[in-house]
PDB file of C-alpha atoms in Angstrom:
ATOM      1  CA  MET A 327     -58.079  73.152   8.657  1.00  0.00           C
ATOM      2  CA  SER A 328     -56.782  76.657   9.341  1.00  0.00           C
ATOM      3  CA  PHE A 329     -53.495  78.161   8.363  1.00  0.00           C
ATOM      4  CA  GLY A 330     -53.918  81.042  10.797  1.00  0.00           C
ATOM      5  CA  ASP A 331     -52.410  84.256   9.630  1.00  0.00           C
ATOM      6  CA  GLY A 332     -50.570  82.626   6.799  1.00  0.00           C
ATOM      7  CA  GLY A 333     -47.920  81.272   9.194  1.00  0.00           C
ATOM      8  CA  PRO A 334     -46.447  77.797   9.286  1.00  0.00           C
ATOM      9  CA  PHE A 335     -48.481  74.617   9.362  1.00  0.00           C
ATOM     10  CA  GLN A 336     -49.755  74.005  12.900  1.00  0.00           C
ATOM     11  CA  GLY A 337     -51.034  70.413  12.696  1.00  0.00           C
ATOM     12  CA  PRO A 338     -54.569  69.007  12.546  1.00  0.00           C
ATOM     13  CA  GLU A 339     -57.429  70.168  14.639  1.00  0.00           C
ATOM     14  CA  GLU A 340     -59.508  67.781  16.706  1.00  0.00           C
ATOM     15  CA  PRO A 341     -62.637  66.888  14.703  1.00  0.00           C
ATOM     16  CA  GLY A 342     -65.538  69.073  15.523  1.00  0.00           C
ATOM     17  CA  SER A 343     -63.501  71.377  17.728  1.00  0.00           C
ATOM     18  CA  GLY A 344     -63.125  74.143  15.191  1.00  0.00           C
ATOM     19  CA  GLY A 345     -60.182  75.416  17.269  1.00  0.00           C
ATOM     20  CA  THR A 346     -56.531  74.872  18.175  1.00  0.00           C
ATOM     21  CA  PRO A 347     -55.470  71.158  18.580  1.00  0.00           C
ATOM     22  CA  ASP A 348     -54.997  69.748  22.106  1.00  0.00           C
ATOM     23  CA  TRP A 349     -51.235  69.263  22.009  1.00  0.00           C
ATOM     24  CA  GLU A 350     -51.046  67.881  25.547  1.00  0.00           C
ATOM     25  CA  ALA A 351     -53.571  65.161  24.779  1.00  0.00           C
ATOM     26  CA  LEU A 352     -51.731  64.246  21.613  1.00  0.00           C
ATOM     27  CA  ALA A 353     -48.463  64.001  23.546  1.00  0.00           C
ATOM     28  CA  ASP A 354     -50.076  61.756  26.144  1.00  0.00           C
ATOM     29  CA  ALA A 355     -51.453  59.490  23.435  1.00  0.00           C
ATOM     30  CA  SER A 356     -48.069  59.260  21.750  1.00  0.00           C
ATOM     31  CA  ALA A 357     -46.397  58.352  25.060  1.00  0.00           C
ATOM     32  CA  ALA A 358     -48.973  55.625  25.692  1.00  0.00           C
ATOM     33  CA  ARG A 359     -48.361  54.126  22.270  1.00  0.00           C
ATOM     34  CA  ALA A 360     -44.584  54.140  22.916  1.00  0.00           C
ATOM     35  CA  ARG A 361     -45.061  52.349  26.242  1.00  0.00           C
ATOM     36  CA  ARG A 362     -47.224  49.690  24.630  1.00  0.00           C
ATOM     37  CA  LYS A 363     -44.613  49.094  21.898  1.00  0.00           C
ATOM     38  CA  LYS A 364     -41.850  48.797  24.497  1.00  0.00           C
ATOM     39  CA  TRP A 365     -43.772  46.224  26.482  1.00  0.00           C
ATOM     40  CA  LEU A 366     -44.519  44.293  23.326  1.00  0.00           C
ATOM     41  CA  LEU A 367     -40.800  44.226  22.463  1.00  0.00           C
ATOM     42  CA  ILE A 368     -39.877  43.105  25.963  1.00  0.00           C
ATOM     43  CA  GLY A 369     -42.533  40.414  25.916  1.00  0.00           C
ATOM     44  CA  GLY A 370     -41.428  39.173  22.483  1.00  0.00           C
ATOM     45  CA  GLY A 371     -37.811  38.991  23.635  1.00  0.00           C
ATOM     46  CA  ALA A 372     -38.795  36.950  26.665  1.00  0.00           C
ATOM     47  CA  LEU A 373     -40.732  34.549  24.484  1.00  0.00           C
ATOM     48  CA  ALA A 374     -37.785  34.189  22.090  1.00  0.00           C
ATOM     49  CA  THR A 375     -35.419  33.572  25.002  1.00  0.00           C
ATOM     50  CA  ALA A 376     -37.766  30.953  26.415  1.00  0.00           C
ATOM     51  CA  ALA A 377     -37.981  29.251  23.026  1.00  0.00           C
ATOM     52  CA  VAL A 378     -34.185  29.103  22.659  1.00  0.00           C
ATOM     53  CA  ALA A 379     -33.863  27.758  26.203  1.00  0.00           C
ATOM     54  CA  ALA A 380     -36.414  25.069  25.402  1.00  0.00           C
ATOM     55  CA  VAL A 381     -34.484  24.017  22.269  1.00  0.00           C
ATOM     56  CA  VAL A 382     -31.189  23.849  24.183  1.00  0.00           C
ATOM     57  CA  ALA A 383     -32.793  21.864  26.993  1.00  0.00           C
ATOM     58  CA  THR A 384     -34.247  19.415  24.494  1.00  0.00           C
ATOM     59  CA  ALA A 385     -30.835  18.953  22.841  1.00  0.00           C
ATOM     60  CA  VAL A 386     -29.200  18.351  26.230  1.00  0.00           C
ATOM     61  CA  ILE A 387     -31.844  15.807  27.154  1.00  0.00           C
ATOM     62  CA  HIS A 388     -31.296  13.892  23.892  1.00  0.00           C
ATOM     63  CA  THR A 389     -27.512  14.005  24.267  1.00  0.00           C
ATOM     64  CA  ASN A 390     -27.402  12.918  27.916  1.00  0.00           C
ATOM     65  CA  GLY A 391     -30.065  10.298  27.654  1.00  0.00           C
ATOM     66  CA  GLY A 392     -32.668  12.367  29.507  1.00  0.00           C
ATOM     67  CA  GLY A 393     -31.042  12.118  32.917  1.00  0.00           C
ATOM     68  CA  ARG A 394     -33.007   9.152  34.208  1.00  0.00           C
ATOM     69  CA  GLY A 395     -33.510   7.612  30.802  1.00  0.00           C
ATOM     70  CA  THR A 396     -31.924   4.358  29.546  1.00  0.00           C
ATOM     71  CA  SER A 397     -28.575   4.108  27.765  1.00  0.00           C
ATOM     72  CA  ALA A 398     -30.358   3.571  24.466  1.00  0.00           C
ATOM     73  CA  GLY A 399     -30.173   7.320  23.847  1.00  0.00           C
ATOM     74  CA  LYS A 400     -26.403   7.500  24.245  1.00  0.00           C
ATOM     75  CA  HIS A 401     -24.047   7.967  21.351  1.00  0.00           C
ATOM     76  CA  ALA A 402     -22.375   4.742  20.209  1.00  0.00           C
ATOM     77  CA  SER A 403     -18.945   6.041  21.224  1.00  0.00           C
ATOM     78  CA  GLU A 404     -20.181   6.513  24.818  1.00  0.00           C
ATOM     79  CA  LEU A 405     -21.306   2.881  25.234  1.00  0.00           C
ATOM     80  CA  PRO A 406     -18.900   0.739  27.298  1.00  0.00           C
ATOM     81  CA  ALA A 407     -16.698  -1.592  25.240  1.00  0.00           C
ATOM     82  CA  PRO A 408     -17.165  -5.341  25.887  1.00  0.00           C
ATOM     83  CA  GLU A 409     -14.737  -6.727  28.417  1.00  0.00           C
ATOM     84  CA  PRO A 410     -12.256  -9.247  26.910  1.00  0.00           C
ATOM     85  CA  SER A 411     -12.457 -12.695  28.412  1.00  0.00           C
ATOM     86  CA  PHE A 412      -9.432 -14.901  28.998  1.00  0.00           C
ATOM     87  CA  SER A 413      -9.174 -18.464  30.105  1.00  0.00           C
ATOM     88  CA  SER A 414      -7.821 -18.852  33.601  1.00  0.00           C
ATOM     89  CA  VAL A 415      -6.100 -22.084  32.550  1.00  0.00           C
ATOM     90  CA  ALA A 416      -2.685 -21.514  30.966  1.00  0.00           C
ATOM     91  CA  PRO A 417      -1.897 -23.720  27.952  1.00  0.00           C
ATOM     92  CA  PRO A 418       0.788 -26.326  28.576  1.00  0.00           C
ATOM     93  CA  PRO A 419       4.289 -25.389  27.391  1.00  0.00           C
ATOM     94  CA  PRO A 420       5.429 -27.025  24.151  1.00  0.00           C
ATOM     95  CA  PRO A 421       7.455 -30.193  24.629  1.00  0.00           C
ATOM     96  CA  ASP A 422      11.237 -29.819  24.626  1.00  0.00           C
ATOM     97  CA  PRO A 423      12.659 -31.929  21.752  1.00  0.00           C
ATOM     98  CA  ARG A 424      15.746 -32.703  23.806  1.00  0.00           C
ATOM     99  CA  ASP A 425      13.602 -34.449  26.424  1.00  0.00           C
ATOM    100  CA  TYR A 426      12.728 -37.102  23.855  1.00  0.00           C
ATOM    101  CA  ILE A 427      16.317 -38.035  23.102  1.00  0.00           C
ATOM    102  CA  ALA A 428      17.687 -37.720  26.636  1.00  0.00           C
ATOM    103  CA  ASP A 429      16.342 -41.009  27.947  1.00  0.00           C
ATOM    104  CA  VAL A 430      15.617 -44.396  26.402  1.00  0.00           C
ATOM    105  CA  LYS A 431      12.174 -44.455  28.082  1.00  0.00           C
ATOM    106  CA  LYS A 432      10.955 -41.537  25.925  1.00  0.00           C
ATOM    107  CA  ASP A 433      13.088 -42.041  22.805  1.00  0.00           C
ATOM    108  CA  ARG A 434      10.943 -44.624  21.039  1.00  0.00           C
ATOM    109  CA  LEU A 435      11.861 -44.234  17.354  1.00  0.00           C
ATOM    110  CA  PRO A 436      13.871 -46.992  15.661  1.00  0.00           C
ATOM    111  CA  VAL A 437      17.628 -46.945  16.241  1.00  0.00           C
ATOM    112  CA  ASP A 438      19.324 -48.056  13.031  1.00  0.00           C
ATOM    113  CA  VAL A 439      21.431 -46.821  10.116  1.00  0.00           C
ATOM    114  CA  ASP A 440      18.497 -45.301   8.244  1.00  0.00           C
ATOM    115  CA  ALA A 441      17.457 -43.320  11.326  1.00  0.00           C
ATOM    116  CA  PHE A 442      20.730 -41.369  11.343  1.00  0.00           C
ATOM    117  CA  PHE A 443      22.335 -41.772   7.896  1.00  0.00           C
ATOM    118  CA  PRO A 444      19.458 -42.087   5.394  1.00  0.00           C
ATOM    119  CA  ASP A 445      21.031 -40.135   2.522  1.00  0.00           C
ATOM    120  CA  ASP A 446      23.134 -41.738  -0.220  1.00  0.00           C
ATOM    121  CA  ARG A 447      24.344 -38.239  -0.959  1.00  0.00           C
ATOM    122  CA  LEU A 448      24.169 -35.165   1.257  1.00  0.00           C
ATOM    123  CA  THR A 449      24.924 -31.515   0.611  1.00  0.00           C
ATOM    124  CA  ALA A 450      26.328 -29.044   3.120  1.00  0.00           C
ATOM    125  CA  GLY A 451      27.525 -25.539   2.325  1.00  0.00           C
ATOM    126  CA  GLY A 452      27.262 -26.252  -1.404  1.00  0.00           C
ATOM    127  CA  ARG A 453      29.469 -29.347  -1.080  1.00  0.00           C
ATOM    128  CA  THR A 454      28.110 -32.818  -1.926  1.00  0.00           C
ATOM    129  CA  TYR A 455      29.321 -35.969  -0.213  1.00  0.00           C
ATOM    130  CA  ALA A 456      28.721 -39.568  -1.278  1.00  0.00           C
ATOM    131  CA  ARG A 457      27.901 -42.208   1.298  1.00  0.00           C
ATOM    132  CA  GLY A 458      30.145 -45.243   1.400  1.00  0.00           C
ATOM    133  CA  ALA A 459      29.915 -48.174   3.790  1.00  0.00           C
ATOM    134  CA  THR A 460      27.619 -48.313   6.837  1.00  0.00           C
ATOM    135  CA  HIS A 461      27.792 -50.577   9.880  1.00  0.00           C
ATOM    136  CA  ARG A 462      25.865 -51.301  13.078  1.00  0.00           C
ATOM    137  CA  THR A 463      26.932 -53.446  16.029  1.00  0.00           C
ATOM    138  CA  GLN A 464      26.331 -53.993  19.717  1.00  0.00           C
ATOM    139  CA  GLN A 465      30.043 -54.756  20.145  1.00  0.00           C
ATOM    140  CA  CYS A 466      30.858 -51.128  20.881  1.00  0.00           C
ATOM    141  CA  ALA A 467      34.583 -51.630  21.588  1.00  0.00           C
ATOM    142  CA  ALA A 468      35.079 -53.332  18.212  1.00  0.00           C
ATOM    143  CA  THR A 469      34.423 -50.012  16.445  1.00  0.00           C
ATOM    144  CA  THR A 470      37.260 -48.134  18.154  1.00  0.00           C
ATOM    145  CA  GLN A 471      41.023 -47.688  18.255  1.00  0.00           C
ATOM    146  CA  GLY A 472      43.010 -47.218  21.426  1.00  0.00           C
ATOM    147  CA  ALA A 473      41.263 -46.676  24.760  1.00  0.00           C
ATOM    148  CA  LEU A 474      37.926 -45.439  23.460  1.00  0.00           C
ATOM    149  CA  GLY A 475      36.481 -48.967  23.496  1.00  0.00           C
ATOM    150  CA  ALA A 476      37.024 -49.291  27.238  1.00  0.00           C
ATOM    151  CA  VAL A 477      35.361 -45.917  27.856  1.00  0.00           C
ATOM    152  CA  LEU A 478      32.323 -46.942  25.828  1.00  0.00           C
ATOM    153  CA  THR A 479      31.991 -50.235  27.674  1.00  0.00           C
ATOM    154  CA  ALA A 480      32.440 -48.689  31.123  1.00  0.00           C
ATOM    155  CA  ASN A 481      29.633 -46.211  30.518  1.00  0.00           C
ATOM    156  CA  GLY A 482      27.098 -48.753  29.271  1.00  0.00           C
ATOM    157  CA  CYS A 483      27.248 -48.358  25.484  1.00  0.00           C
ATOM    158  CA  ASP A 484      24.357 -50.229  23.866  1.00  0.00           C
ATOM    159  CA  GLN A 485      25.450 -50.095  20.210  1.00  0.00           C
ATOM    160  CA  VAL A 486      27.467 -48.105  17.692  1.00  0.00           C
ATOM    161  CA  ILE A 487      26.273 -47.081  14.220  1.00  0.00           C
ATOM    162  CA  ARG A 488      28.858 -45.929  11.665  1.00  0.00           C
ATOM    163  CA  ALA A 489      28.770 -44.407   8.180  1.00  0.00           C
ATOM    164  CA  THR A 490      31.502 -43.079   5.877  1.00  0.00           C
ATOM    165  CA  TYR A 491      31.136 -40.145   3.474  1.00  0.00           C
ATOM    166  CA  SER A 492      33.770 -38.927   1.014  1.00  0.00           C
ATOM    167  CA  ARG A 493      34.558 -36.144  -1.441  1.00  0.00           C
ATOM    168  CA  ASP A 494      37.615 -35.262  -3.533  1.00  0.00           C
ATOM    169  CA  GLY A 495      40.053 -37.667  -1.866  1.00  0.00           C
ATOM    170  CA  VAL A 496      38.922 -36.915   1.706  1.00  0.00           C
ATOM    171  CA  ALA A 497      36.867 -39.428   3.732  1.00  0.00           C
ATOM    172  CA  VAL A 498      35.179 -39.156   7.101  1.00  0.00           C
ATOM    173  CA  THR A 499      33.655 -41.894   9.268  1.00  0.00           C
ATOM    174  CA  VAL A 500      31.050 -40.841  11.826  1.00  0.00           C
ATOM    175  CA  GLY A 501      30.077 -43.188  14.650  1.00  0.00           C
ATOM    176  CA  ILE A 502      27.083 -42.760  16.973  1.00  0.00           C
ATOM    177  CA  ALA A 503      27.304 -44.559  20.317  1.00  0.00           C
ATOM    178  CA  VAL A 504      23.890 -45.169  21.902  1.00  0.00           C
ATOM    179  CA  PHE A 505      23.291 -45.055  25.680  1.00  0.00           C
ATOM    180  CA  ASP A 506      20.255 -45.236  27.952  1.00  0.00           C
ATOM    181  CA  THR A 507      20.694 -41.768  29.455  1.00  0.00           C
ATOM    182  CA  GLU A 508      22.094 -38.361  28.592  1.00  0.00           C
ATOM    183  CA  ALA A 509      24.450 -38.491  31.576  1.00  0.00           C
ATOM    184  CA  GLN A 510      26.150 -41.629  30.223  1.00  0.00           C
ATOM    185  CA  ALA A 511      26.667 -40.061  26.804  1.00  0.00           C
ATOM    186  CA  LYS A 512      28.082 -36.838  28.262  1.00  0.00           C
ATOM    187  CA  ARG A 513      30.516 -38.689  30.461  1.00  0.00           C
ATOM    188  CA  THR A 514      31.705 -40.826  27.556  1.00  0.00           C
ATOM    189  CA  ALA A 515      32.371 -37.806  25.325  1.00  0.00           C
ATOM    190  CA  ARG A 516      34.190 -36.034  28.143  1.00  0.00           C
ATOM    191  CA  LEU A 517      36.443 -39.018  28.949  1.00  0.00           C
ATOM    192  CA  ALA A 518      37.028 -40.103  25.344  1.00  0.00           C
ATOM    193  CA  THR A 519      40.603 -41.053  24.440  1.00  0.00           C
ATOM    194  CA  GLY A 520      41.858 -42.941  21.439  1.00  0.00           C
ATOM    195  CA  GLY A 521      39.308 -42.713  18.664  1.00  0.00           C
ATOM    196  CA  LEU A 522      36.788 -44.211  16.298  1.00  0.00           C
ATOM    197  CA  ALA A 523      38.004 -46.795  13.779  1.00  0.00           C
ATOM    198  CA  SER A 524      37.498 -45.685  10.174  1.00  0.00           C
ATOM    199  CA  LEU A 525      35.097 -47.689   8.006  1.00  0.00           C
ATOM    200  CA  SER A 526      36.179 -48.437   4.426  1.00  0.00           C
ATOM    201  CA  GLY A 527      34.347 -50.137   1.548  1.00  0.00           C
ATOM    202  CA  SER A 528      31.703 -49.218  -1.056  1.00  0.00           C
ATOM    203  CA  GLY A 529      34.248 -47.290  -3.117  1.00  0.00           C
ATOM    204  CA  VAL A 530      36.265 -45.855  -0.225  1.00  0.00           C
ATOM    205  CA  PRO A 531      39.727 -47.371   0.368  1.00  0.00           C
ATOM    206  CA  VAL A 532      41.244 -47.986   3.798  1.00  0.00           C
ATOM    207  CA  PHE A 533      42.148 -44.648   5.424  1.00  0.00           C
ATOM    208  CA  CYS A 534      43.280 -43.369   8.802  1.00  0.00           C
ATOM    209  CA  ARG A 535      44.851 -46.663   9.863  1.00  0.00           C
ATOM    210  CA  ASP A 536      48.335 -47.918  10.717  1.00  0.00           C
ATOM    211  CA  GLY A 537      49.439 -44.769  12.502  1.00  0.00           C
ATOM    212  CA  VAL A 538      48.349 -42.292   9.839  1.00  0.00           C
ATOM    213  CA  ILE A 539      47.579 -38.910  11.402  1.00  0.00           C
ATOM    214  CA  CYS A 540      43.913 -37.942  11.042  1.00  0.00           C
ATOM    215  CA  ARG A 541      41.523 -35.544  12.647  1.00  0.00           C
ATOM    216  CA  ARG A 542      39.339 -36.924  15.479  1.00  0.00           C
ATOM    217  CA  THR A 543      36.501 -35.357  17.463  1.00  0.00           C
ATOM    218  CA  ALA A 544      34.078 -36.416  20.231  1.00  0.00           C
ATOM    219  CA  ASN A 545      30.694 -34.829  21.114  1.00  0.00           C
ATOM    220  CA  SER A 546      27.351 -35.750  22.663  1.00  0.00           C
ATOM    221  CA  TYR A 547      23.714 -34.694  22.387  1.00  0.00           C
ATOM    222  CA  GLY A 548      20.918 -36.315  24.327  1.00  0.00           C
ATOM    223  CA  ARG A 549      21.668 -39.971  24.990  1.00  0.00           C
ATOM    224  CA  TYR A 550      23.997 -40.155  21.990  1.00  0.00           C
ATOM    225  CA  ALA A 551      27.759 -39.674  21.910  1.00  0.00           C
ATOM    226  CA  TYR A 552      29.114 -39.210  18.411  1.00  0.00           C
ATOM    227  CA  PHE A 553      32.666 -39.460  17.133  1.00  0.00           C
ATOM    228  CA  MET A 554      34.437 -38.585  13.889  1.00  0.00           C
ATOM    229  CA  VAL A 555      37.671 -39.594  12.205  1.00  0.00           C
ATOM    230  CA  GLY A 556      38.682 -37.975   8.899  1.00  0.00           C
ATOM    231  CA  GLY A 557      41.672 -37.827   6.583  1.00  0.00           C
ATOM    232  CA  PHE A 558      43.005 -38.473   3.105  1.00  0.00           C
ATOM    233  CA  THR A 559      42.117 -41.632   1.206  1.00  0.00           C
ATOM    234  CA  ASP A 560      45.652 -41.841  -0.276  1.00  0.00           C
ATOM    235  CA  GLY A 561      47.226 -42.459   3.120  1.00  0.00           C
ATOM    236  CA  ARG A 562      48.759 -39.024   3.696  1.00  0.00           C
ATOM    237  CA  ASP A 563      48.887 -37.508   7.143  1.00  0.00           C
ATOM    238  CA  ALA A 564      46.450 -34.665   7.784  1.00  0.00           C
ATOM    239  CA  THR A 565      47.669 -31.416   9.297  1.00  0.00           C
ATOM    240  CA  LYS A 566      45.999 -28.277  10.563  1.00  0.00           C
ATOM    241  CA  ALA A 567      46.782 -26.629   7.237  1.00  0.00           C
ATOM    242  CA  ASP A 568      44.626 -29.138   5.340  1.00  0.00           C
ATOM    243  CA  LYS A 569      41.385 -27.189   5.123  1.00  0.00           C
ATOM    244  CA  ALA A 570      39.640 -29.874   3.060  1.00  0.00           C
ATOM    245  CA  VAL A 571      39.937 -32.365   5.924  1.00  0.00           C
ATOM    246  CA  TYR A 572      38.614 -29.839   8.459  1.00  0.00           C
ATOM    247  CA  THR A 573      35.769 -28.696   6.209  1.00  0.00           C
ATOM    248  CA  THR A 574      34.639 -32.252   5.447  1.00  0.00           C
ATOM    249  CA  SER A 575      34.787 -33.372   9.067  1.00  0.00           C
ATOM    250  CA  ASP A 576      32.925 -30.248  10.250  1.00  0.00           C
ATOM    251  CA  ASP A 577      30.200 -30.761   7.638  1.00  0.00           C
ATOM    252  CA  LEU A 578      29.673 -34.392   8.672  1.00  0.00           C
ATOM    253  CA  THR A 579      29.782 -33.635  12.387  1.00  0.00           C
ATOM    254  CA  ASP A 580      27.152 -30.930  11.948  1.00  0.00           C
ATOM    255  CA  TYR A 581      25.018 -33.237   9.807  1.00  0.00           C
ATOM    256  CA  THR A 582      25.099 -35.908  12.527  1.00  0.00           C
ATOM    257  CA  PHE A 583      24.106 -33.422  15.214  1.00  0.00           C
ATOM    258  CA  ARG A 584      21.160 -32.226  13.121  1.00  0.00           C
ATOM    259  CA  ARG A 585      19.992 -35.805  12.531  1.00  0.00           C
ATOM    260  CA  ILE A 586      19.961 -36.503  16.267  1.00  0.00           C
ATOM    261  CA  ARG A 587      18.164 -33.228  17.006  1.00  0.00           C
ATOM    262  CA  HIS A 588      15.606 -33.927  14.265  1.00  0.00           C
ATOM    263  CA  ARG A 589      14.816 -37.199  16.012  1.00  0.00           C
ATOM    264  CA  GLY A 590      13.828 -35.266  19.128  1.00  0.00           C
ATOM    265  CA  GLU A 591      11.811 -32.700  17.149  1.00  0.00           C
ATOM    266  CA  VAL A 592       9.747 -35.392  15.435  1.00  0.00           C
ATOM    267  CA  GLN A 593       8.806 -37.019  18.725  1.00  0.00           C
ATOM    268  CA  ALA A 594       8.091 -33.707  20.482  1.00  0.00           C
ATOM    269  CA  SER A 595       5.823 -32.623  17.626  1.00  0.00           C
ATOM    270  CA  ALA A 596       3.896 -35.893  17.789  1.00  0.00           C
ATOM    271  CA  ALA A 597       3.466 -35.489  21.555  1.00  0.00           C
ATOM    272  CA  ALA A 598       2.186 -31.911  21.095  1.00  0.00           C
ATOM    273  CA  ASP A 599      -0.399 -33.075  18.545  1.00  0.00           C
ATOM    274  CA  ILE A 600      -1.723 -35.669  20.995  1.00  0.00           C
ATOM    275  CA  THR A 601      -1.941 -33.063  23.786  1.00  0.00           C
ATOM    276  CA  THR A 602      -3.905 -30.541  21.692  1.00  0.00           C
ATOM    277  CA  THR A 603      -6.377 -33.160  20.483  1.00  0.00           C
TER     278      THR A 603
END
C-alpha cells in the first residue's frame, strides 16, 4: 500500500499493479452487485406473494367445498335443514259433548235418579245441602202443578225425575223432564207455565203447596228440560228479599245443569277414545 505524499488514505491498490487503483472498475463492480441484490429482492418478493396467494386459494377451496367438490366439505351451518313433514290428513275434530245429550239415539247412558242426583250431600259455594226424597215416573203430568203437566204431555215427555235438597230451613225440588230430542225440551221450557210440584219426605216437610209463594224456574239443555221450585219449609211465602231461597235454588239449578253436561262429556270422551284407537 502507498500513502502517497503523506496525504489521506486513497484505498487499496489492485494486486500486482503497484499503482493507483482502477476506480472506474471498482464502481462498475459495485453497481453490478447492487443490481444483483435488487433482482434477488424482487424475486424473493414474488415468491412470497405467490406463496401467500397459494395459502389463500387453499383456504378458499376448503371453505367453498372446492368448487366442484361434494357438500361434505361444507360447514355444518351451511348444510340445508331437513324439511318438516306433515300429514295431509287432518285429524277429526273432537266430539261435541252436547251432541250426545241432544238426541235419544246417541244418549245411551242410563236414565235414572243416580244418573242425575247421585250425591246424598252436595257442596256449592261452600254451602252443603242434604238430599231428601227422590222420585221417578213416566206419568209426567203427575209431577206438576197448574198447566205445566199439559205442556209436558203435548211435547212428548218420556219421564220426570225429581230430587229435593235442603239447608237451614230452605228446601228446593229439582225435576228433570226427559224428551227424545233437544227441540222438544227447548219448546217445553219456553212454553212452561204453572210449575213443578215439590217433593217432601226423608226429613223434609211439605213445602211450597196450598198457594204458598215460592220461587220457580224452567230451563233446558240437550234433550232435558229441568224445573225448580224452592221456598221455606215452615210454610212462609218467599219474596225477592229472601236471599237464602235464591241462593239455594241457584245452587241446585247449577248443579243440575252440570250433571246433564257431565253426561254428555262422558259419552263424548268415550267416543273419542274409540276413534283414536
